mmCIF file of N, CA and C in Angstrom:
data_model
loop_
_atom_site.group_PDB
_atom_site.id
_atom_site.type_symbol
_atom_site.label_atom_id
_atom_site.label_comp_id
_atom_site.label_asym_id
_atom_site.label_seq_id
_atom_site.Cartn_x
_atom_site.Cartn_y
_atom_site.Cartn_z
ATOM 1 N N MET P 1 -69.135 -134.130 -316.446
ATOM 2 C CA MET P 1 -70.619 -134.063 -316.487
ATOM 3 C C MET P 1 -71.071 -134.892 -317.133
ATOM 4 N N ALA P 2 -70.833 -135.776 -318.404
ATOM 5 C CA ALA P 2 -71.312 -136.475 -319.184
ATOM 6 C C ALA P 2 -71.432 -137.863 -318.134
ATOM 7 N N LYS P 3 -70.067 -138.284 -317.550
ATOM 8 C CA LYS P 3 -70.043 -139.667 -316.591
ATOM 9 C C LYS P 3 -70.893 -139.264 -315.651
ATOM 10 N N ILE P 4 -71.665 -138.325 -314.832
ATOM 11 C CA ILE P 4 -72.539 -138.382 -314.048
ATOM 12 C C ILE P 4 -73.829 -138.873 -314.223
ATOM 13 N N ARG P 5 -74.145 -138.087 -315.691
ATOM 14 C CA ARG P 5 -75.271 -138.553 -316.620
ATOM 15 C C ARG P 5 -75.693 -139.963 -316.580
ATOM 16 N N VAL P 6 -74.360 -140.375 -317.155
ATOM 17 C CA VAL P 6 -74.364 -141.792 -317.487
ATOM 18 C C VAL P 6 -74.696 -142.880 -316.330
ATOM 19 N N GLY P 7 -74.114 -142.123 -314.985
ATOM 20 C CA GLY P 7 -74.158 -143.115 -314.124
ATOM 21 C C GLY P 7 -75.644 -142.934 -313.420
ATOM 22 N N ARG P 8 -76.258 -141.925 -313.813
ATOM 23 C CA ARG P 8 -77.379 -142.090 -313.343
ATOM 24 C C ARG P 8 -78.519 -142.580 -313.866
ATOM 25 N N VAL P 9 -78.260 -142.418 -315.344
ATOM 26 C CA VAL P 9 -79.334 -143.472 -316.235
ATOM 27 C C VAL P 9 -79.204 -144.735 -316.137
ATOM 28 N N GLY P 10 -77.863 -145.229 -315.705
ATOM 29 C CA GLY P 10 -77.628 -146.475 -315.397
ATOM 30 C C GLY P 10 -78.320 -146.849 -314.205
ATOM 31 N N GLU P 11 -78.470 -146.055 -313.362
ATOM 32 C CA GLU P 11 -79.370 -146.726 -311.857
ATOM 33 C C GLU P 11 -80.399 -146.532 -312.141
ATOM 34 N N GLN P 12 -81.442 -145.459 -312.799
ATOM 35 C CA GLN P 12 -82.739 -145.639 -313.530
ATOM 36 C C GLN P 12 -82.982 -146.730 -313.968
ATOM 37 N N ILE P 13 -82.130 -147.340 -314.860
ATOM 38 C CA ILE P 13 -82.338 -148.648 -315.869
ATOM 39 C C ILE P 13 -82.523 -149.497 -314.857
ATOM 40 N N LYS P 14 -81.536 -149.570 -314.207
ATOM 41 C CA LYS P 14 -81.413 -150.954 -313.058
ATOM 42 C C LYS P 14 -82.520 -151.027 -312.056
ATOM 43 N N LYS P 15 -83.396 -149.668 -311.742
ATOM 44 C CA LYS P 15 -84.210 -149.859 -310.989
ATOM 45 C C LYS P 15 -85.621 -150.368 -311.441
ATOM 46 N N GLU P 16 -86.082 -149.941 -312.810
ATOM 47 C CA GLU P 16 -86.840 -149.987 -313.774
ATOM 48 C C GLU P 16 -86.671 -151.753 -314.195
ATOM 49 N N LEU P 17 -85.490 -151.913 -314.544
ATOM 50 C CA LEU P 17 -85.626 -153.207 -315.052
ATOM 51 C C LEU P 17 -85.848 -154.207 -314.129
ATOM 52 N N SER P 18 -85.624 -154.415 -312.780
ATOM 53 C CA SER P 18 -85.640 -154.876 -311.616
ATOM 54 C C SER P 18 -87.097 -155.207 -311.527
ATOM 55 N N GLN P 19 -88.207 -153.794 -311.420
ATOM 56 C CA GLN P 19 -89.387 -153.847 -311.071
ATOM 57 C C GLN P 19 -90.082 -154.822 -312.608
ATOM 58 N N ILE P 20 -89.792 -154.610 -313.746
ATOM 59 C CA ILE P 20 -90.210 -154.695 -314.901
ATOM 60 C C ILE P 20 -90.150 -156.703 -314.628
ATOM 61 N N ILE P 21 -88.618 -157.087 -314.576
ATOM 62 C CA ILE P 21 -88.485 -158.427 -314.369
ATOM 63 C C ILE P 21 -89.316 -159.123 -313.497
ATOM 64 N N GLN P 22 -89.602 -158.443 -312.076
ATOM 65 C CA GLN P 22 -90.411 -159.234 -311.309
ATOM 66 C C GLN P 22 -91.755 -159.104 -311.464
ATOM 67 N N SER P 23 -92.399 -158.231 -312.174
ATOM 68 C CA SER P 23 -93.501 -157.542 -312.162
ATOM 69 C C SER P 23 -94.138 -158.056 -313.293
ATOM 70 N N GLU P 24 -93.805 -157.920 -314.478
ATOM 71 C CA GLU P 24 -93.949 -157.755 -315.733
ATOM 72 C C GLU P 24 -94.136 -159.616 -316.594
ATOM 73 N N LEU P 25 -92.610 -159.676 -316.590
ATOM 74 C CA LEU P 25 -92.520 -160.816 -317.007
ATOM 75 C C LEU P 25 -93.227 -161.912 -316.464
ATOM 76 N N LYS P 26 -93.541 -162.783 -317.339
ATOM 77 C CA LYS P 26 -94.311 -164.014 -316.922
ATOM 78 C C LYS P 26 -94.051 -165.506 -317.419
ATOM 79 N N ASP P 27 -92.514 -165.602 -317.899
ATOM 80 C CA ASP P 27 -91.902 -166.594 -318.751
ATOM 81 C C ASP P 27 -91.497 -167.405 -317.080
ATOM 82 N N PRO P 28 -91.794 -168.729 -317.075
ATOM 83 C CA PRO P 28 -91.455 -169.776 -316.088
ATOM 84 C C PRO P 28 -90.344 -169.970 -316.140
ATOM 85 N N ARG P 29 -89.516 -170.098 -316.894
ATOM 86 C CA ARG P 29 -88.538 -170.266 -317.278
ATOM 87 C C ARG P 29 -87.282 -169.285 -316.159
ATOM 88 N N ILE P 30 -87.631 -168.018 -316.512
ATOM 89 C CA ILE P 30 -87.042 -166.836 -315.348
ATOM 90 C C ILE P 30 -87.168 -167.274 -313.909
ATOM 91 N N GLY P 31 -86.117 -167.349 -313.252
ATOM 92 C CA GLY P 31 -85.933 -167.866 -311.758
ATOM 93 C C GLY P 31 -85.893 -166.739 -310.812
ATOM 94 N N PHE P 32 -85.064 -166.648 -309.785
ATOM 95 C CA PHE P 32 -85.492 -165.551 -308.870
ATOM 96 C C PHE P 32 -84.126 -164.663 -309.236
ATOM 97 N N ILE P 33 -84.236 -163.488 -309.785
ATOM 98 C CA ILE P 33 -82.996 -162.283 -310.354
ATOM 99 C C ILE P 33 -83.254 -161.753 -309.501
ATOM 100 N N THR P 34 -81.907 -161.019 -309.336
ATOM 101 C CA THR P 34 -81.339 -159.576 -308.636
ATOM 102 C C THR P 34 -80.412 -158.732 -309.558
ATOM 103 N N VAL P 35 -81.052 -157.635 -310.053
ATOM 104 C CA VAL P 35 -80.387 -156.978 -311.242
ATOM 105 C C VAL P 35 -79.170 -156.099 -310.142
ATOM 106 N N THR P 36 -77.896 -156.758 -310.262
ATOM 107 C CA THR P 36 -76.684 -156.159 -309.312
ATOM 108 C C THR P 36 -76.217 -154.945 -310.036
ATOM 109 N N GLY P 37 -76.288 -154.668 -311.032
ATOM 110 C CA GLY P 37 -75.699 -153.611 -311.859
ATOM 111 C C GLY P 37 -75.817 -153.520 -313.183
ATOM 112 N N VAL P 38 -75.799 -152.134 -313.542
ATOM 113 C CA VAL P 38 -75.926 -151.650 -315.127
ATOM 114 C C VAL P 38 -74.787 -150.696 -315.541
ATOM 115 N N GLU P 39 -74.112 -150.995 -316.519
ATOM 116 C CA GLU P 39 -73.383 -150.228 -317.366
ATOM 117 C C GLU P 39 -73.920 -149.925 -318.669
ATOM 118 N N VAL P 40 -73.694 -148.292 -318.714
ATOM 119 C CA VAL P 40 -74.325 -147.849 -319.842
ATOM 120 C C VAL P 40 -73.005 -147.284 -320.881
ATOM 121 N N THR P 41 -73.001 -147.305 -321.853
ATOM 122 C CA THR P 41 -71.834 -146.676 -322.646
ATOM 123 C C THR P 41 -72.375 -145.034 -322.814
ATOM 124 N N ASN P 42 -71.167 -144.711 -323.060
ATOM 125 C CA ASN P 42 -71.493 -143.172 -323.140
ATOM 126 C C ASN P 42 -72.202 -142.708 -324.095
ATOM 127 N N ASP P 43 -72.579 -143.126 -325.223
ATOM 128 C CA ASP P 43 -73.317 -142.798 -326.363
ATOM 129 C C ASP P 43 -74.859 -143.348 -326.110
ATOM 130 N N PHE P 44 -75.144 -144.392 -325.246
ATOM 131 C CA PHE P 44 -76.449 -144.748 -324.935
ATOM 132 C C PHE P 44 -76.920 -145.829 -325.862
ATOM 133 N N SER P 45 -76.067 -146.402 -326.420
ATOM 134 C CA SER P 45 -76.540 -147.334 -327.580
ATOM 135 C C SER P 45 -76.702 -148.680 -326.815
ATOM 136 N N GLN P 46 -75.513 -149.208 -325.587
ATOM 137 C CA GLN P 46 -75.799 -150.459 -324.946
ATOM 138 C C GLN P 46 -75.666 -150.085 -323.794
ATOM 139 N N ALA P 47 -76.239 -151.432 -323.097
ATOM 140 C CA ALA P 47 -76.645 -151.038 -321.507
ATOM 141 C C ALA P 47 -75.818 -152.786 -321.286
ATOM 142 N N LYS P 48 -75.085 -152.992 -320.267
ATOM 143 C CA LYS P 48 -74.768 -154.268 -319.538
ATOM 144 C C LYS P 48 -75.445 -154.656 -318.615
ATOM 145 N N VAL P 49 -76.330 -155.495 -318.494
ATOM 146 C CA VAL P 49 -76.975 -155.532 -317.280
ATOM 147 C C VAL P 49 -76.629 -156.754 -316.311
ATOM 148 N N TYR P 50 -75.836 -156.659 -315.598
ATOM 149 C CA TYR P 50 -75.422 -157.559 -314.402
ATOM 150 C C TYR P 50 -76.217 -158.162 -313.601
ATOM 151 N N LEU P 51 -76.669 -159.397 -313.464
ATOM 152 C CA LEU P 51 -77.682 -160.621 -313.041
ATOM 153 C C LEU P 51 -76.893 -161.410 -312.055
ATOM 154 N N SER P 52 -77.893 -161.904 -310.789
ATOM 155 C CA SER P 52 -77.236 -162.158 -309.635
ATOM 156 C C SER P 52 -78.506 -163.446 -309.966
ATOM 157 N N VAL P 53 -78.420 -164.888 -310.389
ATOM 158 C CA VAL P 53 -79.569 -165.509 -310.418
ATOM 159 C C VAL P 53 -79.294 -166.781 -309.155
ATOM 160 N N LEU P 54 -80.287 -167.148 -308.818
ATOM 161 C CA LEU P 54 -80.603 -167.908 -307.170
ATOM 162 C C LEU P 54 -80.837 -169.586 -308.467
ATOM 163 N N GLY P 55 -80.018 -170.701 -308.242
ATOM 164 C CA GLY P 55 -80.190 -171.691 -308.840
ATOM 165 C C GLY P 55 -78.932 -172.553 -309.204
ATOM 166 N N THR P 56 -79.182 -173.749 -310.136
ATOM 167 C CA THR P 56 -78.202 -174.689 -310.333
ATOM 168 C C THR P 56 -77.848 -173.824 -311.887
ATOM 169 N N ASP P 57 -76.244 -174.172 -312.568
ATOM 170 C CA ASP P 57 -76.134 -173.370 -313.764
ATOM 171 C C ASP P 57 -76.756 -173.722 -314.989
ATOM 172 N N GLU P 58 -77.501 -174.878 -314.932
ATOM 173 C CA GLU P 58 -78.548 -174.968 -316.064
ATOM 174 C C GLU P 58 -79.697 -173.867 -316.017
ATOM 175 N N GLN P 59 -80.008 -173.795 -314.763
ATOM 176 C CA GLN P 59 -81.363 -172.837 -314.674
ATOM 177 C C GLN P 59 -80.715 -171.251 -314.976
ATOM 178 N N LYS P 60 -79.639 -170.994 -314.497
ATOM 179 C CA LYS P 60 -78.997 -169.387 -314.767
ATOM 180 C C LYS P 60 -79.153 -169.607 -316.214
ATOM 181 N N ALA P 61 -78.555 -170.632 -316.948
ATOM 182 C CA ALA P 61 -78.117 -170.687 -318.510
ATOM 183 C C ALA P 61 -79.543 -170.269 -318.951
ATOM 184 N N GLU P 62 -80.773 -171.160 -318.486
ATOM 185 C CA GLU P 62 -82.313 -170.987 -319.342
ATOM 186 C C GLU P 62 -82.345 -169.781 -319.108
ATOM 187 N N THR P 63 -82.346 -169.072 -317.637
ATOM 188 C CA THR P 63 -82.599 -167.574 -317.335
ATOM 189 C C THR P 63 -82.154 -166.627 -318.278
ATOM 190 N N LEU P 64 -80.799 -166.730 -318.683
ATOM 191 C CA LEU P 64 -80.240 -165.845 -319.255
ATOM 192 C C LEU P 64 -80.882 -166.066 -320.992
ATOM 193 N N ARG P 65 -81.100 -167.087 -321.389
ATOM 194 C CA ARG P 65 -81.628 -167.565 -322.840
ATOM 195 C C ARG P 65 -83.157 -166.616 -322.801
ATOM 196 N N ALA P 66 -83.532 -166.919 -321.305
ATOM 197 C CA ALA P 66 -85.184 -166.418 -321.853
ATOM 198 C C ALA P 66 -85.559 -165.025 -321.628
ATOM 199 N N LEU P 67 -84.303 -164.123 -320.951
ATOM 200 C CA LEU P 67 -84.146 -162.632 -320.403
ATOM 201 C C LEU P 67 -83.877 -162.264 -322.275
ATOM 202 N N GLY P 68 -83.123 -162.978 -322.744
ATOM 203 C CA GLY P 68 -82.675 -162.780 -323.913
ATOM 204 C C GLY P 68 -83.449 -162.862 -325.452
ATOM 205 N N ARG P 69 -84.484 -163.518 -325.135
ATOM 206 C CA ARG P 69 -85.536 -163.619 -325.807
ATOM 207 C C ARG P 69 -86.471 -162.527 -325.582
ATOM 208 N N GLY P 70 -86.733 -162.336 -324.570
ATOM 209 C CA GLY P 70 -87.772 -161.104 -323.955
ATOM 210 C C GLY P 70 -87.288 -159.927 -323.937
ATOM 211 N N SER P 71 -85.905 -159.521 -324.301
ATOM 212 C CA SER P 71 -85.681 -158.397 -324.586
ATOM 213 C C SER P 71 -86.247 -157.179 -325.058
ATOM 214 N N GLY P 72 -86.835 -157.720 -326.378
ATOM 215 C CA GLY P 72 -87.728 -156.596 -326.960
ATOM 216 C C GLY P 72 -88.853 -156.130 -325.932
ATOM 217 N N PHE P 73 -89.396 -156.889 -325.462
ATOM 218 C CA PHE P 73 -90.436 -156.529 -324.516
ATOM 219 C C PHE P 73 -89.711 -155.596 -323.816
ATOM 220 N N ILE P 74 -88.857 -156.067 -322.780
ATOM 221 C CA ILE P 74 -88.011 -155.702 -321.828
ATOM 222 C C ILE P 74 -87.801 -153.630 -322.249
ATOM 223 N N ARG P 75 -87.311 -153.945 -323.402
ATOM 224 C CA ARG P 75 -86.739 -152.443 -323.970
ATOM 225 C C ARG P 75 -88.089 -151.848 -324.207
ATOM 226 N N SER P 76 -89.149 -152.054 -324.504
ATOM 227 C CA SER P 76 -89.982 -151.689 -324.641
ATOM 228 C C SER P 76 -90.852 -151.002 -323.392
ATOM 229 N N GLU P 77 -91.096 -151.704 -322.388
ATOM 230 C CA GLU P 77 -91.265 -151.475 -321.305
ATOM 231 C C GLU P 77 -90.390 -150.266 -320.690
ATOM 232 N N LEU P 78 -89.323 -150.775 -320.408
ATOM 233 C CA LEU P 78 -88.149 -149.511 -320.104
ATOM 234 C C LEU P 78 -88.420 -148.296 -321.203
ATOM 235 N N GLY P 79 -88.721 -148.286 -322.408
ATOM 236 C CA GLY P 79 -89.215 -147.007 -323.054
ATOM 237 C C GLY P 79 -90.134 -146.405 -322.654
ATOM 238 N N LYS P 80 -91.483 -147.037 -322.058
ATOM 239 C CA LYS P 80 -92.497 -146.644 -321.567
ATOM 240 C C LYS P 80 -92.262 -145.702 -320.369
ATOM 241 N N ARG P 81 -90.978 -146.124 -319.479
ATOM 242 C CA ARG P 81 -90.987 -145.805 -317.862
ATOM 243 C C ARG P 81 -90.063 -144.818 -318.045
ATOM 244 N N ILE P 82 -89.008 -144.896 -318.902
ATOM 245 C CA ILE P 82 -87.624 -143.733 -318.703
ATOM 246 C C ILE P 82 -87.740 -142.978 -320.206
ATOM 247 N N ARG P 83 -87.852 -141.473 -320.067
ATOM 248 C CA ARG P 83 -87.989 -140.948 -321.214
ATOM 249 C C ARG P 83 -86.447 -140.648 -322.108
ATOM 250 N N MET P 84 -86.354 -141.194 -322.922
ATOM 251 C CA MET P 84 -84.872 -140.957 -323.470
ATOM 252 C C MET P 84 -85.318 -141.038 -324.976
ATOM 253 N N ARG P 85 -84.367 -140.629 -325.652
ATOM 254 C CA ARG P 85 -84.617 -140.593 -327.049
ATOM 255 C C ARG P 85 -84.375 -141.778 -327.522
ATOM 256 N N LYS P 86 -83.533 -142.572 -327.291
ATOM 257 C CA LYS P 86 -83.301 -143.908 -328.049
ATOM 258 C C LYS P 86 -83.032 -144.973 -326.415
ATOM 259 N N ILE P 87 -83.373 -145.773 -326.789
ATOM 260 C CA ILE P 87 -83.533 -147.200 -325.230
ATOM 261 C C ILE P 87 -82.368 -147.952 -325.830
ATOM 262 N N PRO P 88 -81.316 -147.898 -324.822
ATOM 263 C CA PRO P 88 -80.255 -148.686 -325.294
ATOM 264 C C PRO P 88 -80.234 -150.639 -325.236
ATOM 265 N N GLU P 89 -79.824 -150.736 -326.155
ATOM 266 C CA GLU P 89 -79.615 -152.466 -326.521
ATOM 267 C C GLU P 89 -79.074 -153.168 -325.089
ATOM 268 N N LEU P 90 -80.036 -154.119 -324.480
ATOM 269 C CA LEU P 90 -79.926 -154.537 -323.351
ATOM 270 C C LEU P 90 -78.724 -155.944 -323.697
ATOM 271 N N ILE P 91 -77.684 -155.984 -322.890
ATOM 272 C CA ILE P 91 -76.812 -157.246 -323.009
ATOM 273 C C ILE P 91 -76.853 -157.888 -321.694
ATOM 274 N N PHE P 92 -77.295 -158.727 -321.099
ATOM 275 C CA PHE P 92 -77.436 -159.508 -320.214
ATOM 276 C C PHE P 92 -76.058 -160.284 -319.617
ATOM 277 N N LYS P 93 -75.411 -160.060 -318.538
ATOM 278 C CA LYS P 93 -74.634 -161.013 -318.095
ATOM 279 C C LYS P 93 -74.740 -161.379 -316.791
ATOM 280 N N PHE P 94 -74.003 -162.625 -316.326
ATOM 281 C CA PHE P 94 -74.055 -163.100 -314.857
ATOM 282 C C PHE P 94 -72.829 -162.210 -314.018
ATOM 283 N N ASP P 95 -73.547 -161.664 -312.658
ATOM 284 C CA ASP P 95 -72.511 -161.337 -311.673
ATOM 285 C C ASP P 95 -71.975 -162.076 -310.708
ATOM 286 N N ALA P 96 -70.620 -162.602 -311.044
ATOM 287 C CA ALA P 96 -70.177 -163.643 -310.091
ATOM 288 C C ALA P 96 -69.449 -163.508 -308.773
ATOM 289 N N SER P 97 -69.850 -161.874 -308.520
ATOM 290 C CA SER P 97 -69.302 -161.559 -307.358
ATOM 291 C C SER P 97 -69.550 -162.127 -306.197
ATOM 292 N N ILE P 98 -71.362 -162.619 -306.397
ATOM 293 C CA ILE P 98 -71.729 -162.735 -304.998
ATOM 294 C C ILE P 98 -71.181 -164.216 -304.530
ATOM 295 N N ASP P 99 -71.293 -164.991 -306.085
ATOM 296 C CA ASP P 99 -70.692 -166.698 -305.588
ATOM 297 C C ASP P 99 -69.518 -166.331 -305.066
ATOM 298 N N TYR P 100 -68.767 -165.730 -305.573
ATOM 299 C CA TYR P 100 -67.039 -165.361 -305.268
ATOM 300 C C TYR P 100 -67.299 -164.854 -303.765
ATOM 301 N N GLY P 101 -67.777 -163.823 -303.341
ATOM 302 C CA GLY P 101 -68.091 -163.516 -301.767
ATOM 303 C C GLY P 101 -68.367 -164.885 -301.102
ATOM 304 N N SER P 102 -69.511 -165.763 -301.432
ATOM 305 C CA SER P 102 -70.070 -166.426 -300.376
ATOM 306 C C SER P 102 -68.809 -167.569 -300.255
ATOM 307 N N LYS P 103 -67.766 -167.994 -301.608
ATOM 308 C CA LYS P 103 -66.902 -168.992 -301.477
ATOM 309 C C LYS P 103 -65.696 -168.321 -300.603
ATOM 310 N N ILE P 104 -65.605 -167.051 -300.496
ATOM 311 C CA ILE P 104 -64.374 -166.566 -299.867
ATOM 312 C C ILE P 104 -65.030 -166.720 -298.182
ATOM 313 N N GLU P 105 -66.342 -166.503 -297.962
ATOM 314 C CA GLU P 105 -66.781 -166.306 -296.522
ATOM 315 C C GLU P 105 -66.769 -167.754 -295.808
ATOM 316 N N SER P 106 -66.809 -168.708 -296.668
ATOM 317 C CA SER P 106 -67.228 -170.150 -296.284
ATOM 318 C C SER P 106 -65.270 -170.862 -296.432
ATOM 319 N N LEU P 107 -64.557 -170.193 -296.886
ATOM 320 C CA LEU P 107 -63.010 -170.461 -296.719
ATOM 321 C C LEU P 107 -62.553 -170.163 -295.611
ATOM 322 N N LEU P 108 -62.831 -168.509 -295.514
ATOM 323 C CA LEU P 108 -62.703 -168.098 -293.759
ATOM 324 C C LEU P 108 -63.231 -168.690 -292.575
ATOM 325 N N GLN P 109 -64.520 -168.901 -292.919
ATOM 326 C CA GLN P 109 -65.190 -169.941 -291.937
ATOM 327 C C GLN P 109 -64.227 -171.174 -291.742
ATOM 328 N N GLN P 110 -63.884 -171.940 -292.789
ATOM 329 C CA GLN P 110 -63.270 -172.703 -292.377
ATOM 330 C C GLN P 110 -61.734 -172.829 -291.902
ATOM 331 N N ILE P 111 -61.286 -171.716 -292.236
ATOM 332 C CA ILE P 111 -59.959 -171.592 -291.208
ATOM 333 C C ILE P 111 -60.424 -171.135 -289.904
ATOM 334 N N ASN P 112 -61.299 -170.478 -289.493
ATOM 335 C CA ASN P 112 -61.590 -169.607 -288.258
ATOM 336 C C ASN P 112 -62.048 -171.256 -287.342
ATOM 337 N N GLU P 113 -62.362 -172.314 -287.870
ATOM 338 C CA GLU P 113 -62.763 -173.575 -287.275
ATOM 339 C C GLU P 113 -61.673 -174.199 -286.995
ATOM 340 N N GLY P 114 -60.656 -173.741 -288.112
ATOM 341 C CA GLY P 114 -59.144 -174.935 -287.924
ATOM 342 C C GLY P 114 -58.632 -174.406 -286.848
ATOM 343 N N ASN P 115 -58.555 -173.092 -286.645
ATOM 344 C CA ASN P 115 -57.982 -172.475 -285.541
ATOM 345 C C ASN P 115 -58.285 -172.452 -284.147
ATOM 346 N N ALA P 116 -59.661 -172.595 -284.342
ATOM 347 C CA ALA P 116 -60.373 -172.824 -282.841
ATOM 348 C C ALA P 116 -59.999 -174.373 -282.233
ATOM 349 N N SER P 117 -60.030 -175.236 -283.052
ATOM 350 C CA SER P 117 -59.615 -176.557 -282.950
ATOM 351 C C SER P 117 -58.277 -176.962 -282.187
ATOM 352 N N LEU P 118 -57.366 -175.823 -282.457
ATOM 353 C CA LEU P 118 -56.229 -175.661 -282.052
ATOM 354 C C LEU P 118 -55.806 -175.252 -280.521
#
């Protein structure tokens, strides 16, 4: 039963975070971000937020630093939108699955082009 609640809270945090990042944050260092997932611990003390960022590695690193600096503001906004006793500490991480998927797709495309020429 607790796992279900943790999952629902994670999905709600994901939804609210994407709205906060897109509409409330005015930091120019933050590029185009997609919140791909949120993992919340069982005691709701921490939440790992997985992000996909469009841009170079330098822009990705700068975006991560800007989000780290603005995490207090993001938590306070989250607290206004979600009724919880304690808002979890946010830990921002990159989600490499989209990059990995596009790499696999390009490799498969190269293989198909090689088979078509035979």
